[in-house]
CSV table of C-alpha atoms and ligand atoms in Angstrom, one decimal:
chain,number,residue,atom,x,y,z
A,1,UNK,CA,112.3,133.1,142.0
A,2,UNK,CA,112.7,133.3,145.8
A,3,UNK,CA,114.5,130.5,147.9
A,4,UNK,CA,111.2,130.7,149.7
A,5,UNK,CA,109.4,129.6,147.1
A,6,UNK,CA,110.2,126.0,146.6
A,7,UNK,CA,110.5,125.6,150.4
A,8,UNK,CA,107.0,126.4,150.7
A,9,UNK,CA,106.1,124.3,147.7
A,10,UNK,CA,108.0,121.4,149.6
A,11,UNK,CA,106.1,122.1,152.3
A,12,UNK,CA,102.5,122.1,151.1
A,13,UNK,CA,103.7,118.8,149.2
A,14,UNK,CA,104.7,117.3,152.4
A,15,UNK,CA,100.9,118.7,153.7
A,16,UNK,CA,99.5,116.7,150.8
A,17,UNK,CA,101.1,113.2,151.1
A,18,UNK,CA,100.2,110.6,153.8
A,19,UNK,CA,103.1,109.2,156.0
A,20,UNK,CA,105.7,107.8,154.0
A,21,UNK,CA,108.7,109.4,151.6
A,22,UNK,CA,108.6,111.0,148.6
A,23,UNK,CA,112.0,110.3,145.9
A,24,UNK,CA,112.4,113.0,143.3
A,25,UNK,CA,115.3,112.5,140.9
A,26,UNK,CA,116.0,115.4,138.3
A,27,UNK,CA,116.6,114.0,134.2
A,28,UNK,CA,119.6,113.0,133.7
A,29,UNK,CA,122.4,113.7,130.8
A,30,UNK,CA,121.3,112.1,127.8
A,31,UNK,CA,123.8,111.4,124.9
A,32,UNK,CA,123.2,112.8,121.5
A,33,UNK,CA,125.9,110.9,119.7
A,34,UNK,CA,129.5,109.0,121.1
A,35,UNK,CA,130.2,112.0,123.4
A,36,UNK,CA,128.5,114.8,122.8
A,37,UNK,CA,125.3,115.9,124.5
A,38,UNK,CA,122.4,117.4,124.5
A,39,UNK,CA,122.1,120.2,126.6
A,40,UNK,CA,120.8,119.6,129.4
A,41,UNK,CA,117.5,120.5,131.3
A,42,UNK,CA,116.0,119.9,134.8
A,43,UNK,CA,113.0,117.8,135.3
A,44,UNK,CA,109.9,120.0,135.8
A,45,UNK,CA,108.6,118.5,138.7
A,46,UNK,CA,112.2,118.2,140.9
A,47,UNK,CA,112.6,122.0,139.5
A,48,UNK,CA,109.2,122.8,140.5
A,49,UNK,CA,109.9,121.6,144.3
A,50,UNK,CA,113.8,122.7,144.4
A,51,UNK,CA,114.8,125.5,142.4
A,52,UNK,CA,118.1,123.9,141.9
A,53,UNK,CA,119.2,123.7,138.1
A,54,UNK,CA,122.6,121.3,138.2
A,55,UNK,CA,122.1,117.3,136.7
A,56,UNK,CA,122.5,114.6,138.9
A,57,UNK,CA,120.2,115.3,142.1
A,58,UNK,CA,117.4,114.1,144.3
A,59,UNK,CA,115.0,115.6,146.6
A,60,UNK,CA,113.7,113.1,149.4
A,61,UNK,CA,110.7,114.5,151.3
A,62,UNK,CA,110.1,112.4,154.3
A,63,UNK,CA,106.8,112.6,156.5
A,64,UNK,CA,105.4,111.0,159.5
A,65,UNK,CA,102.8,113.2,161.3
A,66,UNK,CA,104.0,116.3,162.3
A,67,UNK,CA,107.5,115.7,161.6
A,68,UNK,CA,108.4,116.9,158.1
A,69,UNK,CA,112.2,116.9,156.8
A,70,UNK,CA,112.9,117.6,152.9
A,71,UNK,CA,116.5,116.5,151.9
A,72,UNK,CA,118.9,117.3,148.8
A,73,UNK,CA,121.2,115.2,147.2
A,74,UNK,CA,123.5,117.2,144.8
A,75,UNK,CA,126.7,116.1,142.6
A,76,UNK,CA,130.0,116.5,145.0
A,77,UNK,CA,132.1,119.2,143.5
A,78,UNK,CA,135.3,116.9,141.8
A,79,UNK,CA,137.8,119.8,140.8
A,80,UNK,CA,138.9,117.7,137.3
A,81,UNK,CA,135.7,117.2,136.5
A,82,UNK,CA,134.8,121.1,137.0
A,83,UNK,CA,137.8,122.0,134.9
A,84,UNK,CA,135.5,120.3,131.4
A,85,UNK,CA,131.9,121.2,132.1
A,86,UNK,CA,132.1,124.3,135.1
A,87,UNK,CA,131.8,124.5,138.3
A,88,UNK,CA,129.3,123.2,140.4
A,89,UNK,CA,127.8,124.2,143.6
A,90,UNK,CA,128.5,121.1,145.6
A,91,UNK,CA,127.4,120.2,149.2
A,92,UNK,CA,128.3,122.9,151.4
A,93,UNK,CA,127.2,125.7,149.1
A,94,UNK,CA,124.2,124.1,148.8
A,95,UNK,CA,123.9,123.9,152.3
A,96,UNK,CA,124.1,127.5,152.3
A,97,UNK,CA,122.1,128.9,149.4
A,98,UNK,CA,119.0,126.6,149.8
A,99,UNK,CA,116.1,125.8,152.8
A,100,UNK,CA,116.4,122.4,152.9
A,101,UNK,CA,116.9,120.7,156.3
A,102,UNK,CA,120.2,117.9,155.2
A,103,UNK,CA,122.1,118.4,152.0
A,104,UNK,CA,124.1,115.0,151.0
A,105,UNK,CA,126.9,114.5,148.5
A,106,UNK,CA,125.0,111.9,145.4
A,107,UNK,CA,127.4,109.4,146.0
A,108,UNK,CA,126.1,108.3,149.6
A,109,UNK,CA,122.4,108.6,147.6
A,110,UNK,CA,122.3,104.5,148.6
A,111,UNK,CA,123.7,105.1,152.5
A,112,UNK,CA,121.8,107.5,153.3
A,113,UNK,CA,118.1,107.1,152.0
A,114,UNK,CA,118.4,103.1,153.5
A,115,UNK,CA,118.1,105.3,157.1
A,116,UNK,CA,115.3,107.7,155.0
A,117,UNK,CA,113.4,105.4,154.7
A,118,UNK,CA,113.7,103.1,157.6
A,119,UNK,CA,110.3,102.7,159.7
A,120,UNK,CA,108.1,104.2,156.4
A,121,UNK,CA,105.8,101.7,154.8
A,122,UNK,CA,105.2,104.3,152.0
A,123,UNK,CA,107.0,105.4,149.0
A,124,UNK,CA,106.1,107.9,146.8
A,125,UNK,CA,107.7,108.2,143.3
A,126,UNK,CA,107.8,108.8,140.0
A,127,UNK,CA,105.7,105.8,138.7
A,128,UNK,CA,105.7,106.1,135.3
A,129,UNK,CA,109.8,106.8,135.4
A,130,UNK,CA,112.3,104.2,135.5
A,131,UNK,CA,115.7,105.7,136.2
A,132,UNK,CA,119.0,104.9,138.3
A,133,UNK,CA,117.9,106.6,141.4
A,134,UNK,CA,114.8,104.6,141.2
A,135,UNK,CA,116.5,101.3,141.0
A,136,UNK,CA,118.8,102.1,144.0
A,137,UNK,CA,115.8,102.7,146.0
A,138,UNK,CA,113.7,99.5,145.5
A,139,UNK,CA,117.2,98.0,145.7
A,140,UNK,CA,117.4,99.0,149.1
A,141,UNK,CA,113.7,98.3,150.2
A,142,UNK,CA,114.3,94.8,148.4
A,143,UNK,CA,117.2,94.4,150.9
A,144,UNK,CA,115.4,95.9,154.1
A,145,UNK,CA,112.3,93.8,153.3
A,146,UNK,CA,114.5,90.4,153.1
A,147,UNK,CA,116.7,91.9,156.2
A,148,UNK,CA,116.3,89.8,159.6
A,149,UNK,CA,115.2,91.8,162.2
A,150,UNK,CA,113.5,94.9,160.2
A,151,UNK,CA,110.0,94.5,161.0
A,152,UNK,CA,108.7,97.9,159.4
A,153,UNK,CA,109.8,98.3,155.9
A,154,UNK,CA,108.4,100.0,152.6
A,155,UNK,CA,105.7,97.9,150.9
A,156,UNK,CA,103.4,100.5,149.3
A,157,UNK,CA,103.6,102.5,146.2
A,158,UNK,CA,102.9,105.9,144.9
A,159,UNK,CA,103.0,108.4,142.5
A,160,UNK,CA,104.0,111.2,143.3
A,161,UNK,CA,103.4,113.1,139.8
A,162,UNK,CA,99.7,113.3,141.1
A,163,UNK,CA,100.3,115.1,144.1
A,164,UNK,CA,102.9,117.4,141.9
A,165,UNK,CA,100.7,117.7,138.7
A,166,UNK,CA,97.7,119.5,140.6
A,167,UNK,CA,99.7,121.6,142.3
A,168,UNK,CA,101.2,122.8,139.4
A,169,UNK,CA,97.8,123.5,137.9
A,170,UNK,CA,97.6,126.8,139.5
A,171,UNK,CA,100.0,129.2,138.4
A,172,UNK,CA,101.5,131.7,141.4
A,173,UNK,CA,102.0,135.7,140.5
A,174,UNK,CA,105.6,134.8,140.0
A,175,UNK,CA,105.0,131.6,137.3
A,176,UNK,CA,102.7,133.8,135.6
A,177,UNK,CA,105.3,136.9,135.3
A,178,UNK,CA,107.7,134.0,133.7
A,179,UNK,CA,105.1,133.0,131.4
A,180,UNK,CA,104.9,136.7,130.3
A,181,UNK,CA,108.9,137.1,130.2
A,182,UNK,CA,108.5,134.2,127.5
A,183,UNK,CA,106.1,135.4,125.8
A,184,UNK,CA,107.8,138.8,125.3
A,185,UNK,CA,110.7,137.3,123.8
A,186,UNK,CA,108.1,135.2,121.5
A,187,UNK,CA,106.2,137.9,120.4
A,188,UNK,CA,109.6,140.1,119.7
A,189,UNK,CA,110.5,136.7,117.7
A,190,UNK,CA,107.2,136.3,115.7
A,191,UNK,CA,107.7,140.4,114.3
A,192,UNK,CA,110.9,140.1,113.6
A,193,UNK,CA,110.3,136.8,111.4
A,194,UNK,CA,107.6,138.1,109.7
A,195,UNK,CA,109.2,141.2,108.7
A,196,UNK,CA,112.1,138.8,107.6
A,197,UNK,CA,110.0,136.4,105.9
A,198,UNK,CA,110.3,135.9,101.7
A,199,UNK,CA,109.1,134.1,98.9
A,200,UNK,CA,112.0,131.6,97.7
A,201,UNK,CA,113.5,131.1,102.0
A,202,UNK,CA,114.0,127.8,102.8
A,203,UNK,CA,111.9,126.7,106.3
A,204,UNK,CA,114.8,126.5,108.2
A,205,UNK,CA,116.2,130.0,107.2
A,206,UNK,CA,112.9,131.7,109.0
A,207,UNK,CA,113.3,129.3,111.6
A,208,UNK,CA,116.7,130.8,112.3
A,209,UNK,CA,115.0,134.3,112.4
A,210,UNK,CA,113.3,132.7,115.7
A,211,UNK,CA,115.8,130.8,117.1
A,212,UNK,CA,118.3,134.3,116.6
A,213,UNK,CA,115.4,136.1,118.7
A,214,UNK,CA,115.0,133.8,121.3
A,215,UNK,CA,118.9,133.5,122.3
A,216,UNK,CA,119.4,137.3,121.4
A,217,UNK,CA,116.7,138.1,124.2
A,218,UNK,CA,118.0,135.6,126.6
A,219,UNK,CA,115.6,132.5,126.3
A,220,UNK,CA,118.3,130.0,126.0
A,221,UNK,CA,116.3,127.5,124.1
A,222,UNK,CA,112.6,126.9,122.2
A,223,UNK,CA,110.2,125.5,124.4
A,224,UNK,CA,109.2,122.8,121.9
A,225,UNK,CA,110.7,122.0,118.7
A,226,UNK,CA,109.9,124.9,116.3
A,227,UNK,CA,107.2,124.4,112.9
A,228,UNK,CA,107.7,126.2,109.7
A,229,UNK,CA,105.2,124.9,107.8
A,230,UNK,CA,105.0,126.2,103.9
A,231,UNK,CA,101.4,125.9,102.0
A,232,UNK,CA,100.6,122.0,102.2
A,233,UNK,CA,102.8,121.0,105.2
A,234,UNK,CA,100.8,122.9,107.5
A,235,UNK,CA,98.3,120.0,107.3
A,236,UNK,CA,101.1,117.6,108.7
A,237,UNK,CA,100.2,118.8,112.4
A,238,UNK,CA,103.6,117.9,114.0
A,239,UNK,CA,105.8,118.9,111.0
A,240,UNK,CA,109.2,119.6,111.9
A,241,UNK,CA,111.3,119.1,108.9
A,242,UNK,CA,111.4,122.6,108.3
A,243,UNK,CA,113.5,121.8,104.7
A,244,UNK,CA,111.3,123.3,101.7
A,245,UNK,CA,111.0,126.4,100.0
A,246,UNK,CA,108.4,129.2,101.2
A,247,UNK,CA,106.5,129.8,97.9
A,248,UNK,CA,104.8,132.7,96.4
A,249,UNK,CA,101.2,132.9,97.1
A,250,UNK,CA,100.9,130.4,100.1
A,251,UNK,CA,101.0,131.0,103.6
A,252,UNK,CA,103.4,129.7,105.9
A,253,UNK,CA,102.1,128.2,109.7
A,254,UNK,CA,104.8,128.9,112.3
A,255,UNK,CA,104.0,127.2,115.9
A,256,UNK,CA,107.1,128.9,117.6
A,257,UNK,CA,107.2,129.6,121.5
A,258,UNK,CA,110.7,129.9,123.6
A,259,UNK,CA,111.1,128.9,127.1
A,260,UNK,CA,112.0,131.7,129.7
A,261,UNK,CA,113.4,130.5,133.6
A,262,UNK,CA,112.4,127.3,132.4
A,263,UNK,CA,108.7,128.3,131.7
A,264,UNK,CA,107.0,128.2,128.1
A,265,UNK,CA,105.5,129.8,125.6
A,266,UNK,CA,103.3,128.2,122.6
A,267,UNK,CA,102.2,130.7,120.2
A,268,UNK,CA,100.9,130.0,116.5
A,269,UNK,CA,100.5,132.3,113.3
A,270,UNK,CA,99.8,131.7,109.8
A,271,UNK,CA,100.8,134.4,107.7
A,272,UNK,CA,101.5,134.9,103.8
A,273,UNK,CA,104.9,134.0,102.3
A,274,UNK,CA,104.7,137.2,100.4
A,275,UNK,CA,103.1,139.8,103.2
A,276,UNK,CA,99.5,139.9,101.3
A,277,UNK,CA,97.0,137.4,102.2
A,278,UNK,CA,94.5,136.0,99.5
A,279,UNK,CA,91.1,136.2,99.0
A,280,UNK,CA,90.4,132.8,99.8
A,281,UNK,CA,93.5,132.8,102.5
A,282,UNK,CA,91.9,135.8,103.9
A,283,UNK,CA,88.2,135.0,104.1
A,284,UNK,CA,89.5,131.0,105.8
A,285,UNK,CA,91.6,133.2,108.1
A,286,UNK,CA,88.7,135.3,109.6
A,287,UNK,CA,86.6,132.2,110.1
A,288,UNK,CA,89.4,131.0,112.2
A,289,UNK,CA,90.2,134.1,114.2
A,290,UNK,CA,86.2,134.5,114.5
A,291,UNK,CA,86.4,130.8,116.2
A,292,UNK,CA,89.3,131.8,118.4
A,293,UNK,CA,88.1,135.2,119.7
A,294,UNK,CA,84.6,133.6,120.4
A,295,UNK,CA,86.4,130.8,121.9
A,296,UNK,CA,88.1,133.3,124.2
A,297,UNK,CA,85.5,135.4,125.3
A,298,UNK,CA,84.0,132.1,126.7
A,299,UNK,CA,86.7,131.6,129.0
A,300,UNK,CA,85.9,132.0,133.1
A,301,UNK,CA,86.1,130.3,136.2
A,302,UNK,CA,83.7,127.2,136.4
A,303,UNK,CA,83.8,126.6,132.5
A,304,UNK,CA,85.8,123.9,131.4
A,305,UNK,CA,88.2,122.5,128.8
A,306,UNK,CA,85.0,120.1,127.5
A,307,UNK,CA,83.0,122.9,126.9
A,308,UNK,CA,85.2,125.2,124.9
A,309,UNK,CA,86.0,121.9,122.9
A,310,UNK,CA,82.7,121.4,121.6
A,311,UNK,CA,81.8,125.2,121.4
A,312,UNK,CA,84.5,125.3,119.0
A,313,UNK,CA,83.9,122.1,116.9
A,314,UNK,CA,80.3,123.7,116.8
A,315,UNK,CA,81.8,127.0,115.4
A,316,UNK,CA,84.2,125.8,112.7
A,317,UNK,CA,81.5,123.0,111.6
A,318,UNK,CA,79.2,125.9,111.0
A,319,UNK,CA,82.5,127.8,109.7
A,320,UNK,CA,82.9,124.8,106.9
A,321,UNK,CA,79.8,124.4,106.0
A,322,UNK,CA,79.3,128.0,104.9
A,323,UNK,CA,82.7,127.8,103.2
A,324,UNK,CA,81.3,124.7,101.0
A,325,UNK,CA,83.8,122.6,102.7
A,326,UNK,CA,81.6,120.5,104.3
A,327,UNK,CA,78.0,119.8,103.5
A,328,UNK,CA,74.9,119.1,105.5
A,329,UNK,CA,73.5,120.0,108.7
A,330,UNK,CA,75.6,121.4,111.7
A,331,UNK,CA,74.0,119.4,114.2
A,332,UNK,CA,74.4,115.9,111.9
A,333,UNK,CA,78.3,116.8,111.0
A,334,UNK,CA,79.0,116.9,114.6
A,335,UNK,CA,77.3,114.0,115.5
A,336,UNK,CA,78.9,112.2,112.7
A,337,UNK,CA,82.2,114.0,113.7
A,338,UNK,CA,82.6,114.9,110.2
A,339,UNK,CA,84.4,118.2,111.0
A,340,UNK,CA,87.1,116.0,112.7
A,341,UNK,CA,88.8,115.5,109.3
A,342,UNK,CA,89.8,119.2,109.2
A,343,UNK,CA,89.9,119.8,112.8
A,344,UNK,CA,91.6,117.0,114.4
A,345,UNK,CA,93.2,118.3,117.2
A,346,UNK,CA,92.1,119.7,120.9
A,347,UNK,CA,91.2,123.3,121.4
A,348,UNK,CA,94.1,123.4,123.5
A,349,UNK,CA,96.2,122.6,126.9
A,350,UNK,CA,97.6,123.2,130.0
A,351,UNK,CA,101.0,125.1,130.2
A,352,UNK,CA,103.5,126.2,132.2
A,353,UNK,CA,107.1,124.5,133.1
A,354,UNK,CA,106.4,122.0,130.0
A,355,UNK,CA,104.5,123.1,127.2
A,356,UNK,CA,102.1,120.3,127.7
A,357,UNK,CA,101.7,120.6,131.3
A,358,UNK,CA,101.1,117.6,132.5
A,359,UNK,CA,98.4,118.7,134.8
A,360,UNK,CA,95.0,116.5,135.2
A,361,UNK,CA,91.7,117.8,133.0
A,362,UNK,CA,89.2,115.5,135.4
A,363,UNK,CA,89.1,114.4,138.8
A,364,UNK,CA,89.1,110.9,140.6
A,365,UNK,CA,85.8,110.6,139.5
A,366,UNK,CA,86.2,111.4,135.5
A,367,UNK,CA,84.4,114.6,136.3
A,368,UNK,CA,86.0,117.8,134.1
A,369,UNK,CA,88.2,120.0,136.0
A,370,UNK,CA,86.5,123.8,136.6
A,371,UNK,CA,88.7,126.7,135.8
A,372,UNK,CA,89.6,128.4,138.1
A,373,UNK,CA,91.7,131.7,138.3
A,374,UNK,CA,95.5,131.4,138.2
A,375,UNK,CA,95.2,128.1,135.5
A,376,UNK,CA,97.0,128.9,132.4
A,377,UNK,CA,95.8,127.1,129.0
A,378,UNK,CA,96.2,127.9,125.3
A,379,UNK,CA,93.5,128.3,122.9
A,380,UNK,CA,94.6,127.1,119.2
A,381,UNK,CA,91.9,126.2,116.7
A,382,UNK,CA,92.6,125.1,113.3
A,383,UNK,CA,91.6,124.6,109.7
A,384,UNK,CA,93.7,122.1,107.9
A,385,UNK,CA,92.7,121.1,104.1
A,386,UNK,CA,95.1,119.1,102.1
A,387,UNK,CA,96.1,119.3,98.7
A,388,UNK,CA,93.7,117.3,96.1
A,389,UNK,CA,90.9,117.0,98.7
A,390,UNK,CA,88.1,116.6,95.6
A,391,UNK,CA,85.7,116.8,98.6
A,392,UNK,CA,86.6,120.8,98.9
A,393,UNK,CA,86.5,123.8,96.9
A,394,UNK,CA,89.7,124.0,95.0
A,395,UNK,CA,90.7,127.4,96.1
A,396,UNK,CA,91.2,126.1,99.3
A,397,UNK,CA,93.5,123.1,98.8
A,398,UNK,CA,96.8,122.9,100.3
A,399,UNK,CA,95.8,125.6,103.4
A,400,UNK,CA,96.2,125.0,106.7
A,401,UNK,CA,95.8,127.6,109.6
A,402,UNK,CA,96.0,127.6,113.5
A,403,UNK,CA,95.7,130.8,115.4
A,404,UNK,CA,97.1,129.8,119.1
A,405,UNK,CA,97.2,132.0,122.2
A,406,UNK,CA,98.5,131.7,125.9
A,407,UNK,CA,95.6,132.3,128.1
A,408,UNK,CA,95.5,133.2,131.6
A,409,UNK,CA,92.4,132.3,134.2
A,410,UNK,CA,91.6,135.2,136.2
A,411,UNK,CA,89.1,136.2,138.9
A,412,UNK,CA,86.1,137.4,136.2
A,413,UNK,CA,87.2,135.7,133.1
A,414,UNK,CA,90.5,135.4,131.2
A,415,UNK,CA,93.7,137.2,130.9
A,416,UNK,CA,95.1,136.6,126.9
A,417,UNK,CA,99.0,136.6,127.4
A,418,UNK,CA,99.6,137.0,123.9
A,419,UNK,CA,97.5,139.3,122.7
A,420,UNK,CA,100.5,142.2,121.7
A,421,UNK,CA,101.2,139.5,118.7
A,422,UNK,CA,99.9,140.7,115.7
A,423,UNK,CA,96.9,138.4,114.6
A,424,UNK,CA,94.2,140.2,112.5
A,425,UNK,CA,94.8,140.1,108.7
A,426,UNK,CA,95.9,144.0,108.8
A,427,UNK,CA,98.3,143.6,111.6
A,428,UNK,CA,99.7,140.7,110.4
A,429,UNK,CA,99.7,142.7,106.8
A,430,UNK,CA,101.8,145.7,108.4
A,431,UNK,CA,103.7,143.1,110.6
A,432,UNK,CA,104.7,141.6,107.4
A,433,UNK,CA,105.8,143.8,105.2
B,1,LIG,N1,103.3,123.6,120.0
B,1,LIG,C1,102.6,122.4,120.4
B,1,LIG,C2,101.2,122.7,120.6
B,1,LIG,O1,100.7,123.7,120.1
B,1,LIG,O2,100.5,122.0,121.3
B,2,MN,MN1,99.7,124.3,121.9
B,3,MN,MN1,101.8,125.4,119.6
């Protein structure tokens, strides 16, 4: 994306906030085991705001009235250091390639935000994060606050995730064409597994027919851990073992999305091990997909998240109780939140930089957010009916299905991102075989 970009997302921050500073720190290496690490990837929000990719940085944002100044902090370029893990792009260059109005080596981080925030009563940070950066920094407003002399000095707290997490409700034209980069690559990734998939594969071996996708097409990494789910695990919603054998006759849930410049993707399909769904697979399927197309079409500016929830808890009660696996009236099951055993999960979420975006659903008040063009959600209902439920038909036992999409707000209604994947039972058939 443009330099421009984050500069003008700096400055409608800076719009946002009161007087005071704002301290954004990036996440930091973390250690997988003795030395090694895990790769590493910037924090959303200090993404978001600077475009800048390299560990070991911190955007200040300082305000008071008019007067607006956004400062970097960035690792100092150590030539032995560069020589292991690469080079980096260091103060001046930084300077250089990016809007921002001072551009400071890490090391003088302490130094130089003591005169940031001198004569602010306001800080604005990450509340809910505890990190290095943010111990410095009360460190120093500790020290100006017990400092003879220094009559103005910070004594108020913020959080600034607030301010960051609504903006980043609305996706710009540019976000959205990420979100559609990732989803190519995903949607490349889910054909070429299912034409890959066969009875007697382990998990892990069709997860590799993702994972070889993904990287092949230039997503660098998954956007959330990847689920191969076999017959019965797909009713363990957050499996991620991914260890057993895909058997003949069951189908297999996959909940597989990469990430693309940082954005995601979070698509599900439940398909057949062997290409060719069953009757019983087949006619639980169509409820779903029935559920999640209706679900859809529902979509449009001034609905909300609240409403599509209970529209579809309504639809897959009504959906269980014709299948025999519930029993009863609609209205009492829901009241009773009977459905809730089989369908224990939201409709769906934010997304966007993380897969969960951590965007707000109500306001100040408690009142629902609206939808409004630009928003980006997905829709995933589900069916999940263990093995050696006696309350269930038999046939059914050991099935579990979510049909998930990437949804896009628009002006009249929605935009589905997803919708090249194959998801009816023929094209998933064809896809398959
Ligand atoms: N892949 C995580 C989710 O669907 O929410
Ligand atoms: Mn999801
Ligand atoms: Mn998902």
């Amino acid at each position: 994306m443009n330099e421009t970009v984050y500069k003008e997302r700096r400055d409608r921050l800076l719009e946002m906030m009161d007087d005071g500073v704002a301290v954004l720190s990036t996440a930091i290496m973390q250690m997988r085991s003795n030395d090694t690490e895990y790769p590493f990837r910037p924090n959303s929000d200090f993404y978001y705001l600077t475009g800048f990719e390299e560990d070991n940085s911190v955007v200040v944002l300082c305000k008071k009235g008019d007067e607006h100044k956004s400062v970097l902090f960035v690792q100092e370029k150590v030539p032995e250091m560069e020589l292991w893990t690469g080079e980096r792009l260091g103060v001046e260059a930084a300077k250089a390639c990016f809007s921002f109005d001072e551009v400071y080596g890490i090391k003088s981080f302490e130094e130089q935000i003591k005169e940031l925030i001198k004569e602010h009563t306001l800080l604005y940070f990450e509340l809910f994060d505890d990190n290095k950066v943010y111990a410095q920094l009360k460190t120093v407003a500790k020290t100006m606050l017990h400092t003879r002399g220094v009559t103005v000095s910070p004594r108020s707290f913020s959080d600034i995730t607030k301010l960051t997490q609504q903006m980043r409700l609305i996706k710009s034209d540019d976000e959205v064409a990420l979100i559609k980069q990732a989803l190519s690559i995903t949607e490349q990734a889910h054909h070429h597994a299912m034409k890959r998939c066969r009875v007697g594969m382990l998990e892990y071996q069709l997860q590799a027919e993702y994972e070889y996708l993904f990287k092949k097409e230039g997503a660098f990494s998954d956007a959330y851990t990847t689920i191969i789910a076999g017959g019965n695990s797909a009713n363990t919603l957050h499996y991620i073992k991914n260890d057993q054998l895909l058997k003949e006759g069951e189908l297999v849930l996959v909940d597989a999305g990469c990430e693309y410049g940082f954005y995601a993707s979070d698509i599900t399909r439940t398909y057949p091990v062997n290409g060719i769904f069953t009757p019983a697979q087949k006619e639980l399927y169509n409820m779903v997909l029935d559920v999640q197309l209706k679900v859809i079409a529902a979509i449009k500016p001034g609905g909300s998240k609240k409403e599509l929830q209970a529209f579809s808890e309504k639809l897959l009660t009504e959906g269980m109780v014709a299948f025999g696996i519930l029993e009863g009236e609609v209205e009492a099951l829901l009241e009773e939140k009977a459905h809730k055993k089989y369908f224990p999960h939201g409709i769906g979420h934010w997304m966007g930089l993380d897969v969960h975006d951590p965007c707000p659903y109500s306001d100040d008040n408690g009142d629902e957010l609206l939808f409004e063009e630009g928003m980006v959600m997905t829709i995933e209902p589900g069916i999940y009916l263990p093995q050696d439920d006696e309350k269930i038909p038999k046939k059914y036992w050991g099935i579990g299905i979510r049909i998930e999409d990437n949804i896009l707000i628009t002006k009249e209604g929605c935009e589905n991102l997803s919708q090249g994947i194959a998801k009816t039972v023929d094209e998933i058939e064809v896809a398959c075989c």
